[in-house]
PDB file of C-alpha atoms in Angstrom:
ATOM      1  CA  MET A   1      -5.283 -20.177 -41.951  1.00 49.00           C
ATOM      2  CA  THR A   2      -6.347 -21.912 -38.729  1.00 70.00           C
ATOM      3  CA  TYR A   3      -8.576 -20.014 -36.318  1.00 78.00           C
ATOM      4  CA  LEU A   4      -9.477 -20.728 -32.701  1.00 83.00           C
ATOM      5  CA  GLU A   5     -13.265 -20.900 -32.694  1.00 83.00           C
ATOM      6  CA  ASN A   6     -14.161 -22.776 -29.501  1.00 81.00           C
ATOM      7  CA  SER A   7     -15.824 -20.542 -26.914  1.00 86.00           C
ATOM      8  CA  LYS A   8     -14.935 -20.711 -23.226  1.00 86.00           C
ATOM      9  CA  GLN A   9     -16.788 -19.419 -20.189  1.00 88.00           C
ATOM     10  CA  TYR A  10     -15.773 -19.364 -16.530  1.00 87.00           C
ATOM     11  CA  THR A  11     -18.375 -18.815 -13.812  1.00 87.00           C
ATOM     12  CA  GLY A  12     -18.756 -19.828 -10.173  1.00 83.00           C
ATOM     13  CA  THR A  13     -15.871 -21.845  -8.770  1.00 83.00           C
ATOM     14  CA  ASP A  14     -14.182 -22.101 -12.184  1.00 84.00           C
ATOM     15  CA  LEU A  15     -14.095 -18.313 -12.401  1.00 85.00           C
ATOM     16  CA  GLU A  16     -12.432 -18.192  -9.000  1.00 84.00           C
ATOM     17  CA  ASN A  17     -10.051 -21.159  -9.118  1.00 83.00           C
ATOM     18  CA  ILE A  18      -8.947 -21.102 -12.758  1.00 82.00           C
ATOM     19  CA  PHE A  19      -8.883 -17.420 -13.560  1.00 85.00           C
ATOM     20  CA  PHE A  20      -8.783 -14.938 -10.665  1.00 88.00           C
ATOM     21  CA  ARG A  21      -7.269 -16.772  -7.715  1.00 85.00           C
ATOM     22  CA  PRO A  22      -3.868 -17.292  -9.442  1.00 85.00           C
ATOM     23  CA  ILE A  23      -3.433 -13.518  -9.893  1.00 86.00           C
ATOM     24  CA  LEU A  24      -4.868 -12.339  -6.553  1.00 84.00           C
ATOM     25  CA  THR A  25      -3.502 -14.795  -3.989  1.00 80.00           C
ATOM     26  CA  GLY A  26      -0.149 -16.225  -2.937  1.00 75.00           C
ATOM     27  CA  GLN A  27       2.980 -14.865  -4.602  1.00 74.00           C
ATOM     28  CA  SER A  28       0.991 -12.867  -7.159  1.00 72.00           C
ATOM     29  CA  ALA A  29      -0.772 -10.947  -4.399  1.00 72.00           C
ATOM     30  CA  LYS A  30       2.552 -10.381  -2.619  1.00 75.00           C
ATOM     31  CA  GLU A  31       4.018  -8.870  -5.780  1.00 76.00           C
ATOM     32  CA  LEU A  32       1.256  -6.254  -5.820  1.00 81.00           C
ATOM     33  CA  GLY A  33       2.785  -4.954  -2.595  1.00 85.00           C
ATOM     34  CA  VAL A  34      -0.505  -4.141  -0.842  1.00 90.00           C
ATOM     35  CA  ARG A  35      -3.202  -5.965   1.101  1.00 88.00           C
ATOM     36  CA  VAL A  36      -5.531  -7.887  -1.218  1.00 89.00           C
ATOM     37  CA  LEU A  37      -8.996  -9.023  -0.131  1.00 86.00           C
ATOM     38  CA  TYR A  38     -10.428 -11.568  -2.535  1.00 86.00           C
ATOM     39  CA  ASN A  39     -14.107 -12.491  -2.606  1.00 83.00           C
ATOM     40  CA  MET A  40     -15.029 -10.611   0.533  1.00 74.00           C
ATOM     41  CA  PRO A  41     -18.816 -10.046   0.732  1.00 68.00           C
ATOM     42  CA  HIS A  42     -20.196  -7.096  -1.225  1.00 62.00           C
ATOM     43  CA  ASN A  43     -19.750  -4.455   0.028  1.00 65.00           C
ATOM     44  CA  ALA A  44     -16.662  -5.453   1.972  1.00 68.00           C
ATOM     45  CA  HIS A  45     -16.450  -4.027   5.493  1.00 71.00           C
ATOM     46  CA  VAL A  46     -13.113  -3.764   7.301  1.00 74.00           C
ATOM     47  CA  GLN A  47     -12.922  -3.390  11.076  1.00 69.00           C
ATOM     48  CA  LEU A  48     -10.311  -1.189  12.749  1.00 67.00           C
ATOM     49  CA  TRP A  49      -9.714  -1.728  16.454  1.00 62.00           C
ATOM     50  CA  ASN A  50      -7.777   0.494  18.822  1.00 63.00           C
ATOM     51  CA  GLY A  51      -5.346  -2.014  20.276  1.00 60.00           C
ATOM     52  CA  GLN A  52      -3.094   0.411  22.172  1.00 58.00           C
ATOM     53  CA  ARG A  53      -4.923   0.290  25.485  1.00 64.00           C
ATOM     54  CA  ASN A  54      -3.465  -0.197  28.939  1.00 70.00           C
ATOM     55  CA  ILE A  55      -5.163  -3.328  30.280  1.00 71.00           C
ATOM     56  CA  LEU A  56      -2.779  -3.884  33.203  1.00 75.00           C
ATOM     57  CA  GLN A  57      -4.101  -2.756  36.569  1.00 75.00           C
ATOM     58  CA  LYS A  58      -3.051  -3.022  40.173  1.00 76.00           C
ATOM     59  CA  PHE A  59      -4.527  -6.070  41.856  1.00 75.00           C
ATOM     60  CA  THR A  60      -6.554  -4.921  44.841  1.00 72.00           C
ATOM     61  CA  SER A  61      -9.439  -7.304  45.335  1.00 68.00           C
ATOM     62  CA  ALA A  62     -11.630  -9.756  43.512  1.00 69.00           C
ATOM     63  CA  GLY A  63     -14.137  -8.391  41.036  1.00 71.00           C
ATOM     64  CA  TRP A  64     -14.199  -6.833  37.583  1.00 73.00           C
ATOM     65  CA  SER A  65     -12.387  -3.580  37.045  1.00 69.00           C
ATOM     66  CA  GLY A  66     -11.815  -3.798  33.329  1.00 67.00           C
ATOM     67  CA  SER A  67     -11.916  -0.726  31.142  1.00 63.00           C
ATOM     68  CA  THR A  68     -14.477   0.158  28.533  1.00 66.00           C
ATOM     69  CA  ALA A  69     -14.784  -1.738  25.276  1.00 69.00           C
ATOM     70  CA  PRO A  70     -12.121  -1.000  22.637  1.00 66.00           C
ATOM     71  CA  THR A  71     -12.848   1.647  20.050  1.00 69.00           C
ATOM     72  CA  ARG A  72     -13.971   0.180  16.755  1.00 67.00           C
ATOM     73  CA  THR A  73     -14.040   1.928  13.400  1.00 70.00           C
ATOM     74  CA  GLU A  74     -15.745   0.279  10.456  1.00 75.00           C
ATOM     75  CA  LYS A  75     -14.963   1.153   6.864  1.00 83.00           C
ATOM     76  CA  ALA A  76     -16.691  -0.097   3.733  1.00 84.00           C
ATOM     77  CA  ILE A  77     -14.832  -0.594   0.464  1.00 87.00           C
ATOM     78  CA  ASP A  78     -16.761   1.084  -2.332  1.00 85.00           C
ATOM     79  CA  MET A  79     -16.587  -1.714  -4.880  1.00 88.00           C
ATOM     80  CA  LYS A  80     -17.559  -0.975  -8.477  1.00 90.00           C
ATOM     81  CA  ARG A  81     -18.751  -3.415 -11.090  1.00 91.00           C
ATOM     82  CA  VAL A  82     -16.275  -3.372 -13.952  1.00 93.00           C
ATOM     83  CA  LYS A  83     -15.596  -5.250 -17.151  1.00 93.00           C
ATOM     84  CA  ALA A  84     -12.443  -5.879 -19.139  1.00 92.00           C
ATOM     85  CA  GLU A  85     -12.623  -6.546 -22.868  1.00 93.00           C
ATOM     86  CA  LEU A  86     -10.028  -7.457 -25.481  1.00 92.00           C
ATOM     87  CA  GLY A  87     -10.404  -8.153 -29.189  1.00 93.00           C
ATOM     88  CA  PHE A  88      -7.874  -9.581 -31.657  1.00 93.00           C
ATOM     89  CA  SER A  89      -8.026 -10.428 -35.315  1.00 93.00           C
ATOM     90  CA  ALA A  90      -8.383 -14.188 -35.623  1.00 91.00           C
ATOM     91  CA  ALA A  91      -5.010 -14.552 -37.360  1.00 90.00           C
ATOM     92  CA  ASP A  92      -3.132 -12.478 -34.766  1.00 91.00           C
ATOM     93  CA  TYR A  93      -4.831 -14.298 -31.921  1.00 89.00           C
ATOM     94  CA  PHE A  94      -3.863 -17.697 -33.283  1.00 87.00           C
ATOM     95  CA  SER A  95      -0.247 -16.544 -33.669  1.00 88.00           C
ATOM     96  CA  MET A  96      -0.062 -15.320 -30.070  1.00 88.00           C
ATOM     97  CA  VAL A  97      -1.568 -18.504 -28.666  1.00 86.00           C
ATOM     98  CA  TYR A  98       0.657 -20.662 -30.883  1.00 81.00           C
ATOM     99  CA  GLU A  99       3.748 -18.785 -29.658  1.00 84.00           C
ATOM    100  CA  LYS A 100       2.609 -19.238 -26.065  1.00 81.00           C
ATOM    101  CA  ILE A 101       2.156 -22.976 -26.515  1.00 80.00           C
ATOM    102  CA  SER A 102       5.447 -23.416 -28.376  1.00 78.00           C
ATOM    103  CA  SER A 103       7.343 -22.366 -25.239  1.00 74.00           C
ATOM    104  CA  ILE A 104       5.886 -25.334 -23.339  1.00 67.00           C
ATOM    105  CA  VAL A 105       7.983 -28.499 -23.373  1.00 56.00           C
ATOM    106  CA  ASP A 106       6.573 -31.804 -24.687  1.00 62.00           C
ATOM    107  CA  VAL A 107       3.595 -30.364 -26.555  1.00 61.00           C
ATOM    108  CA  ASN A 108       2.280 -31.904 -29.762  1.00 55.00           C
ATOM    109  CA  MET A 109       2.077 -28.852 -32.023  1.00 54.00           C
ATOM    110  CA  GLU A 110       0.007 -30.831 -34.535  1.00 53.00           C
ATOM    111  CA  ASP A 111      -2.843 -31.152 -32.048  1.00 53.00           C
ATOM    112  CA  LEU A 112      -3.607 -27.780 -30.479  1.00 51.00           C
ATOM    113  CA  SER A 113      -6.631 -28.713 -28.426  1.00 54.00           C
ATOM    114  CA  GLY A 114      -7.749 -29.537 -24.940  1.00 60.00           C
ATOM    115  CA  THR A 115      -6.188 -28.337 -21.712  1.00 73.00           C
ATOM    116  CA  ILE A 116      -2.952 -26.940 -23.189  1.00 78.00           C
ATOM    117  CA  LEU A 117      -4.851 -24.677 -25.572  1.00 80.00           C
ATOM    118  CA  GLU A 118      -7.201 -23.502 -22.851  1.00 81.00           C
ATOM    119  CA  GLN A 119      -4.295 -22.729 -20.525  1.00 82.00           C
ATOM    120  CA  ALA A 120      -2.530 -20.669 -23.197  1.00 84.00           C
ATOM    121  CA  GLU A 121      -5.638 -18.621 -24.026  1.00 86.00           C
ATOM    122  CA  THR A 122      -6.439 -18.095 -20.364  1.00 86.00           C
ATOM    123  CA  GLU A 123      -2.895 -17.007 -19.546  1.00 87.00           C
ATOM    124  CA  LEU A 124      -2.878 -14.378 -22.307  1.00 87.00           C
ATOM    125  CA  PHE A 125      -6.021 -12.724 -20.977  1.00 90.00           C
ATOM    126  CA  ARG A 126      -5.013 -13.180 -17.364  1.00 89.00           C
ATOM    127  CA  GLN A 127      -1.718 -11.318 -17.887  1.00 89.00           C
ATOM    128  CA  ALA A 128      -3.477  -8.358 -19.495  1.00 90.00           C
ATOM    129  CA  LEU A 129      -6.133  -8.286 -16.787  1.00 92.00           C
ATOM    130  CA  ALA A 130      -3.603  -8.486 -13.945  1.00 90.00           C
ATOM    131  CA  GLU A 131      -1.661  -5.493 -15.277  1.00 92.00           C
ATOM    132  CA  ASN A 132      -4.845  -3.443 -15.720  1.00 93.00           C
ATOM    133  CA  ILE A 133      -5.936  -4.224 -12.167  1.00 93.00           C
ATOM    134  CA  ARG A 134      -2.496  -3.126 -10.925  1.00 94.00           C
ATOM    135  CA  ALA A 135      -2.642   0.075 -12.986  1.00 95.00           C
ATOM    136  CA  THR A 136      -6.128   1.020 -11.791  1.00 96.00           C
ATOM    137  CA  MET A 137      -5.195   0.102  -8.226  1.00 95.00           C
ATOM    138  CA  TRP A 138      -2.721   3.010  -8.311  1.00 96.00           C
ATOM    139  CA  ALA A 139      -3.829   5.392 -11.079  1.00 96.00           C
ATOM    140  CA  GLY A 140      -7.604   4.882 -11.048  1.00 96.00           C
ATOM    141  CA  ASP A 141      -9.756   8.034 -11.026  1.00 97.00           C
ATOM    142  CA  SER A 142     -13.512   7.506 -11.277  1.00 95.00           C
ATOM    143  CA  SER A 143     -14.064  11.223 -11.941  1.00 94.00           C
ATOM    144  CA  ALA A 144     -11.996  11.133 -15.147  1.00 94.00           C
ATOM    145  CA  ASP A 145     -13.758  11.091 -18.505  1.00 93.00           C
ATOM    146  CA  ASP A 146     -11.534   8.351 -19.895  1.00 92.00           C
ATOM    147  CA  GLY A 147      -8.521   6.223 -19.042  1.00 91.00           C
ATOM    148  CA  TYR A 148      -8.458   4.160 -15.861  1.00 94.00           C
ATOM    149  CA  ASN A 149     -11.728   5.490 -14.449  1.00 94.00           C
ATOM    150  CA  THR A 150     -13.563   2.374 -13.240  1.00 95.00           C
ATOM    151  CA  PHE A 151     -12.746   2.981  -9.562  1.00 95.00           C
ATOM    152  CA  ASP A 152     -10.547   5.286  -7.475  1.00 96.00           C
ATOM    153  CA  GLY A 153      -7.007   4.028  -6.945  1.00 96.00           C
ATOM    154  CA  PHE A 154      -4.659   4.689  -4.056  1.00 97.00           C
ATOM    155  CA  LEU A 155      -3.090   7.824  -5.538  1.00 98.00           C
ATOM    156  CA  LYS A 156      -6.492   9.459  -6.048  1.00 97.00           C
ATOM    157  CA  LEU A 157      -7.553   8.555  -2.509  1.00 97.00           C
ATOM    158  CA  VAL A 158      -4.282   9.863  -1.061  1.00 98.00           C
ATOM    159  CA  GLN A 159      -4.427  13.042  -3.140  1.00 97.00           C
ATOM    160  CA  ASP A 160      -7.991  13.709  -1.979  1.00 97.00           C
ATOM    161  CA  GLY A 161      -6.928  13.055   1.618  1.00 97.00           C
ATOM    162  CA  ALA A 162      -4.020  15.485   1.311  1.00 96.00           C
ATOM    163  CA  THR A 163      -6.338  18.129  -0.150  1.00 95.00           C
ATOM    164  CA  SER A 164      -8.842  17.725   2.677  1.00 96.00           C
ATOM    165  CA  GLY A 165      -6.104  17.762   5.323  1.00 95.00           C
ATOM    166  CA  SER A 166      -6.744  14.258   6.635  1.00 95.00           C
ATOM    167  CA  ILE A 167      -3.345  13.078   5.331  1.00 97.00           C
ATOM    168  CA  GLU A 168      -0.084  14.737   6.413  1.00 95.00           C
ATOM    169  CA  ASP A 169       1.725  15.990   3.299  1.00 97.00           C
ATOM    170  CA  PHE A 170       4.392  18.357   1.997  1.00 97.00           C
ATOM    171  CA  THR A 171       5.672  19.399  -1.415  1.00 98.00           C
ATOM    172  CA  TYR A 172       8.986  19.674  -3.233  1.00 98.00           C
ATOM    173  CA  SER A 173      10.018  21.285  -6.508  1.00 97.00           C
ATOM    174  CA  GLU A 174      11.906  20.333  -9.638  1.00 96.00           C
ATOM    175  CA  GLU A 175      14.832  22.430  -8.408  1.00 97.00           C
ATOM    176  CA  ASN A 176      15.028  20.330  -5.242  1.00 96.00           C
ATOM    177  CA  LEU A 177      15.580  17.219  -7.349  1.00 96.00           C
ATOM    178  CA  ALA A 178      18.696  18.664  -8.978  1.00 95.00           C
ATOM    179  CA  GLN A 179      20.691  16.960  -6.232  1.00 95.00           C
ATOM    180  CA  ASN A 180      20.421  13.198  -5.954  1.00 94.00           C
ATOM    181  CA  SER A 181      20.763  13.349  -2.182  1.00 95.00           C
ATOM    182  CA  TYR A 182      17.516  15.295  -1.841  1.00 97.00           C
ATOM    183  CA  VAL A 183      15.550  12.073  -2.134  1.00 98.00           C
ATOM    184  CA  THR A 184      16.908  11.021   1.268  1.00 97.00           C
ATOM    185  CA  GLU A 185      15.662  14.322   2.694  1.00 98.00           C
ATOM    186  CA  ILE A 186      12.193  13.382   1.442  1.00 98.00           C
ATOM    187  CA  PHE A 187      12.431   9.992   3.130  1.00 98.00           C
ATOM    188  CA  ASP A 188      13.697  11.546   6.371  1.00 98.00           C
ATOM    189  CA  ARG A 189      10.968  14.157   6.456  1.00 98.00           C
ATOM    190  CA  LEU A 190       8.278  11.557   5.825  1.00 98.00           C
ATOM    191  CA  TRP A 191       9.670   9.499   8.690  1.00 98.00           C
ATOM    192  CA  ASN A 192      10.169  12.359  11.145  1.00 97.00           C
ATOM    193  CA  SER A 193       6.751  13.912  10.537  1.00 95.00           C
ATOM    194  CA  ALA A 194       4.894  10.595  10.575  1.00 94.00           C
ATOM    195  CA  ASP A 195       2.364   9.608  13.188  1.00 93.00           C
ATOM    196  CA  PRO A 196       4.247   7.818  16.025  1.00 93.00           C
ATOM    197  CA  ARG A 197       2.192   4.706  15.298  1.00 91.00           C
ATOM    198  CA  ILE A 198       3.795   4.484  11.851  1.00 93.00           C
ATOM    199  CA  ARG A 199       7.271   4.377  13.359  1.00 94.00           C
ATOM    200  CA  ASP A 200       6.115   1.761  15.863  1.00 91.00           C
ATOM    201  CA  LEU A 201       4.976  -0.435  12.964  1.00 91.00           C
ATOM    202  CA  LYS A 202       8.507  -0.710  11.583  1.00 93.00           C
ATOM    203  CA  ALA A 203       9.115  -3.761  13.756  1.00 93.00           C
ATOM    204  CA  ASP A 204       6.347  -5.625  11.893  1.00 91.00           C
ATOM    205  CA  GLY A 205       8.341  -5.441   8.662  1.00 93.00           C
ATOM    206  CA  GLN A 206       5.422  -4.088   6.612  1.00 93.00           C
ATOM    207  CA  LEU A 207       6.397  -0.424   6.283  1.00 96.00           C
ATOM    208  CA  ALA A 208       7.345   0.751   2.796  1.00 96.00           C
ATOM    209  CA  TYR A 209       8.145   3.875   0.821  1.00 97.00           C
ATOM    210  CA  PHE A 210       6.030   3.739  -2.351  1.00 97.00           C
ATOM    211  CA  VAL A 211       7.683   6.142  -4.785  1.00 98.00           C
ATOM    212  CA  SER A 212       7.463   7.299  -8.384  1.00 97.00           C
ATOM    213  CA  SER A 213      10.131   6.124 -10.812  1.00 96.00           C
ATOM    214  CA  ASP A 214      11.967   9.470 -10.879  1.00 97.00           C
ATOM    215  CA  LEU A 215      12.618   9.351  -7.127  1.00 98.00           C
ATOM    216  CA  CYS A 216      13.625   5.711  -7.350  1.00 96.00           C
ATOM    217  CA  TYR A 217      16.152   6.628 -10.053  1.00 95.00           C
ATOM    218  CA  LEU A 218      17.522   9.517  -7.975  1.00 96.00           C
ATOM    219  CA  TYR A 219      17.965   7.236  -5.004  1.00 95.00           C
ATOM    220  CA  GLU A 220      19.890   4.720  -7.089  1.00 92.00           C
ATOM    221  CA  LYS A 221      22.132   7.504  -8.418  1.00 92.00           C
ATOM    222  CA  TYR A 222      22.663   8.675  -4.841  1.00 93.00           C
ATOM    223  CA  LEU A 223      23.761   5.168  -3.849  1.00 90.00           C
ATOM    224  CA  ASP A 224      26.040   4.955  -6.896  1.00 88.00           C
ATOM    225  CA  GLU A 225      27.931   8.009  -5.642  1.00 86.00           C
ATOM    226  CA  LYS A 226      29.085   6.183  -2.513  1.00 82.00           C
ATOM    227  CA  GLY A 227      32.807   5.547  -2.862  1.00 72.00           C
ATOM    228  CA  VAL A 228      32.838   1.917  -1.809  1.00 75.00           C
ATOM    229  CA  ASP A 229      33.237  -1.346  -3.682  1.00 73.00           C
ATOM    230  CA  ALA A 230      29.654  -2.378  -2.952  1.00 74.00           C
ATOM    231  CA  ALA A 231      28.355   0.767  -4.683  1.00 72.00           C
ATOM    232  CA  TYR A 232      30.363  -0.064  -7.810  1.00 70.00           C
ATOM    233  CA  ILE A 233      29.145  -3.659  -7.840  1.00 80.00           C
ATOM    234  CA  ASP A 234      25.536  -2.541  -7.413  1.00 76.00           C
ATOM    235  CA  SER A 235      25.866   0.072 -10.162  1.00 75.00           C
ATOM    236  CA  VAL A 236      26.989  -2.696 -12.517  1.00 75.00           C
ATOM    237  CA  ASN A 237      24.711  -5.531 -11.444  1.00 78.00           C
ATOM    238  CA  GLY A 238      21.731  -3.507 -10.286  1.00 78.00           C
ATOM    239  CA  ARG A 239      19.848  -3.668  -7.004  1.00 83.00           C
ATOM    240  CA  PRO A 240      17.019  -6.210  -6.810  1.00 83.00           C
ATOM    241  CA  GLN A 241      15.504  -4.405  -3.807  1.00 89.00           C
ATOM    242  CA  LEU A 242      16.054  -0.844  -2.621  1.00 93.00           C
ATOM    243  CA  ALA A 243      15.672   0.117   1.026  1.00 94.00           C
ATOM    244  CA  TYR A 244      16.290   3.144   3.226  1.00 96.00           C
ATOM    245  CA  HIS A 245      17.157   2.477   6.869  1.00 96.00           C
ATOM    246  CA  GLY A 246      15.665  -0.977   6.559  1.00 95.00           C
ATOM    247  CA  ILE A 247      12.389   0.178   4.974  1.00 96.00           C
ATOM    248  CA  PRO A 248      11.816  -1.054   1.387  1.00 95.00           C
ATOM    249  CA  VAL A 249      11.696   1.595  -1.334  1.00 96.00           C
ATOM    250  CA  ILE A 250       9.201   0.385  -3.937  1.00 95.00           C
ATOM    251  CA  ASP A 251       8.944   1.804  -7.450  1.00 95.00           C
ATOM    252  CA  VAL A 252       5.226   1.680  -8.300  1.00 95.00           C
ATOM    253  CA  ARG A 253       6.071   1.881 -12.049  1.00 94.00           C
ATOM    254  CA  MET A 254       3.233   4.225 -12.975  1.00 95.00           C
ATOM    255  CA  ASP A 255       4.959   6.814 -15.195  1.00 94.00           C
ATOM    256  CA  SER A 256       3.310   5.730 -18.434  1.00 93.00           C
ATOM    257  CA  TYR A 257      -0.121   5.552 -16.790  1.00 95.00           C
ATOM    258  CA  LEU A 258       0.020   8.873 -14.923  1.00 95.00           C
ATOM    259  CA  ALA A 259       1.174  10.981 -17.872  1.00 90.00           C
ATOM    260  CA  GLU A 260      -2.367  11.662 -19.104  1.00 88.00           C
ATOM    261  CA  THR A 261      -4.024  12.057 -15.694  1.00 93.00           C
ATOM    262  CA  SER A 262      -4.524  14.886 -13.201  1.00 93.00           C
ATOM    263  CA  LEU A 263      -2.760  12.883 -10.483  1.00 96.00           C
ATOM    264  CA  HIS A 264       0.663  13.810  -9.125  1.00 97.00           C
ATOM    265  CA  GLN A 265       3.446  12.562 -11.392  1.00 96.00           C
ATOM    266  CA  SER A 266       6.237  12.565  -8.800  1.00 98.00           C
ATOM    267  CA  PHE A 267       5.543  11.437  -5.243  1.00 98.00           C
ATOM    268  CA  ALA A 268       6.627   9.442  -2.206  1.00 98.00           C
ATOM    269  CA  LEU A 269       4.284   7.664   0.172  1.00 97.00           C
ATOM    270  CA  LEU A 270       5.188   6.145   3.546  1.00 98.00           C
ATOM    271  CA  THR A 271       2.735   3.700   5.084  1.00 96.00           C
ATOM    272  CA  ASP A 272       2.186   0.127   6.167  1.00 94.00           C
ATOM    273  CA  ARG A 273       1.444  -2.218   3.261  1.00 93.00           C
ATOM    274  CA  ARG A 274      -1.606  -3.498   5.128  1.00 90.00           C
ATOM    275  CA  ASN A 275      -3.033   0.021   5.192  1.00 92.00           C
ATOM    276  CA  LEU A 276      -3.555  -0.049   1.413  1.00 94.00           C
ATOM    277  CA  VAL A 277      -6.400  -2.436   0.629  1.00 92.00           C
ATOM    278  CA  MET A 278      -7.620  -3.610  -2.749  1.00 92.00           C
ATOM    279  CA  ALA A 279     -10.711  -5.823  -2.867  1.00 90.00           C
ATOM    280  CA  VAL A 280     -11.867  -7.960  -5.788  1.00 90.00           C
ATOM    281  CA  ASN A 281     -15.118  -9.915  -5.818  1.00 88.00           C
ATOM    282  CA  THR A 282     -16.098 -12.470  -8.441  1.00 87.00           C
ATOM    283  CA  ALA A 283     -18.730 -14.360  -6.467  1.00 80.00           C
ATOM    284  CA  ASP A 284     -21.571 -12.209  -5.149  1.00 72.00           C
ATOM    285  CA  MET A 285     -22.951 -10.445  -8.228  1.00 76.00           C
ATOM    286  CA  PRO A 286     -24.986 -12.377 -10.834  1.00 78.00           C
ATOM    287  CA  GLY A 287     -23.372 -12.143 -14.239  1.00 81.00           C
ATOM    288  CA  ASN A 288     -19.767 -12.115 -13.030  1.00 87.00           C
ATOM    289  CA  GLU A 289     -17.861 -14.198 -15.565  1.00 89.00           C
ATOM    290  CA  VAL A 290     -14.924 -14.575 -17.905  1.00 92.00           C
ATOM    291  CA  ARG A 291     -15.871 -15.381 -21.480  1.00 92.00           C
ATOM    292  CA  MET A 292     -13.722 -16.012 -24.568  1.00 92.00           C
ATOM    293  CA  TRP A 293     -15.337 -16.512 -27.967  1.00 93.00           C
ATOM    294  CA  TYR A 294     -14.899 -16.199 -31.730  1.00 93.00           C
ATOM    295  CA  ASN A 295     -16.973 -13.710 -33.726  1.00 93.00           C
ATOM    296  CA  PRO A 296     -17.224 -15.060 -37.293  1.00 92.00           C
ATOM    297  CA  ASP A 297     -18.793 -11.874 -38.679  1.00 92.00           C
ATOM    298  CA  GLU A 298     -15.784  -9.779 -37.682  1.00 91.00           C
ATOM    299  CA  MET A 299     -13.298 -12.683 -37.845  1.00 92.00           C
ATOM    300  CA  GLU A 300     -12.226 -11.658 -34.374  1.00 94.00           C
ATOM    301  CA  ASN A 301     -11.440 -13.429 -31.106  1.00 93.00           C
ATOM    302  CA  ARG A 302     -12.899 -11.614 -28.128  1.00 94.00           C
ATOM    303  CA  GLN A 303     -12.378 -11.854 -24.380  1.00 93.00           C
ATOM    304  CA  ARG A 304     -14.445 -10.356 -21.579  1.00 94.00           C
ATOM    305  CA  ALA A 305     -14.257 -10.401 -17.771  1.00 93.00           C
ATOM    306  CA  VAL A 306     -16.968  -9.017 -15.462  1.00 93.00           C
ATOM    307  CA  PHE A 307     -16.246  -8.608 -11.753  1.00 92.00           C
ATOM    308  CA  MET A 308     -16.192  -6.073  -8.897  1.00 91.00           C
ATOM    309  CA  ALA A 309     -13.206  -4.156  -7.521  1.00 92.00           C
ATOM    310  CA  GLY A 310     -12.338  -1.240  -5.274  1.00 93.00           C
ATOM    311  CA  CYS A 311      -9.602   0.325  -3.125  1.00 94.00           C
ATOM    312  CA  LEU A 312      -9.531   1.700   0.407  1.00 93.00           C
ATOM    313  CA  LEU A 313      -7.148   3.514   2.752  1.00 94.00           C
ATOM    314  CA  LEU A 314      -7.742   1.902   6.123  1.00 91.00           C
ATOM    315  CA  ASP A 315      -6.333   4.652   8.330  1.00 91.00           C
ATOM    316  CA  GLU A 316      -5.395   7.954   6.711  1.00 94.00           C
ATOM    317  CA  LYS A 317      -3.416   9.002   9.786  1.00 92.00           C
ATOM    318  CA  LEU A 318      -0.980   6.162   9.078  1.00 94.00           C
ATOM    319  CA  ILE A 319       0.083   7.752   5.783  1.00 97.00           C
ATOM    320  CA  GLY A 320       2.793  10.291   5.034  1.00 97.00           C
ATOM    321  CA  TYR A 321       2.794  11.852   1.567  1.00 98.00           C
ATOM    322  CA  ALA A 322       5.103  14.094  -0.458  1.00 98.00           C
ATOM    323  CA  TYR A 323       4.647  15.240  -4.044  1.00 98.00           C
ATOM    324  CA  LYS A 324       6.174  17.591  -6.601  1.00 97.00           C
ATOM    325  CA  GLN A 325       4.396  20.872  -7.220  1.00 90.00           C
TER     326      GLN A 325
END
């Protein structure tokens, strides 16, 4: 049996350019659906400025008659140092990497070495890490004894805000969901009770309903009930993107992660995508690295990543929240 025994380590610019940047910038960051800050200084500070000020004045005479300075609010993202670790039996690891490489065209399968091998190993770990970052971004709870407890995710922050009263919220019951159309009542109530600034932000194209999978399913069933040809076609072919009155409806796909947590299982969240911020830092802390190596004593291939991450709600008043009791 052939084993992969060459160790690999990414630090500095290699850590950033080869490993993390592909999953946290560009299209990958867009797919996360929120604002991603990569390699902001530790701890990352975000400035909020009050831009809705009336700066137009009647012209009377020369001289300065400007108003006071704009209101600034500064928030710091509480970034935590975390590590991700994976271990595989040497035989299983070789099989997974071999399968990964075999899907690449024009590869000499008799010579599994060099850049192609490194890319395949890196991609395997990168996929697992990207999904765990996404899961913790939503379902993270640092107060939990186990599970995704490295840092608080958006749902924990929103739930705490709703409990404290800083986030406008309301509840619904299982009985309410007996009718598919009730999901539109949730969307309407979130919209109608939202801070006026949220409604003003619709023109920017960044508003979104972030919903649990059960509400997403109900909304699709509601659309299927429409007696038009388009509804039939969509029920057969599926809908690549849901929207309600022009605002995207995004399934956060967290059912399997939330089942064992104290967080709300069914929910809907209306906000601007830019209001949900996730920050990842791989540069400022000594010891941040990605390492892959073979342990001959255990006949095991191991992978480890050390970095910093955290989430922040920029403005809690720009969030509307509904959840099932």
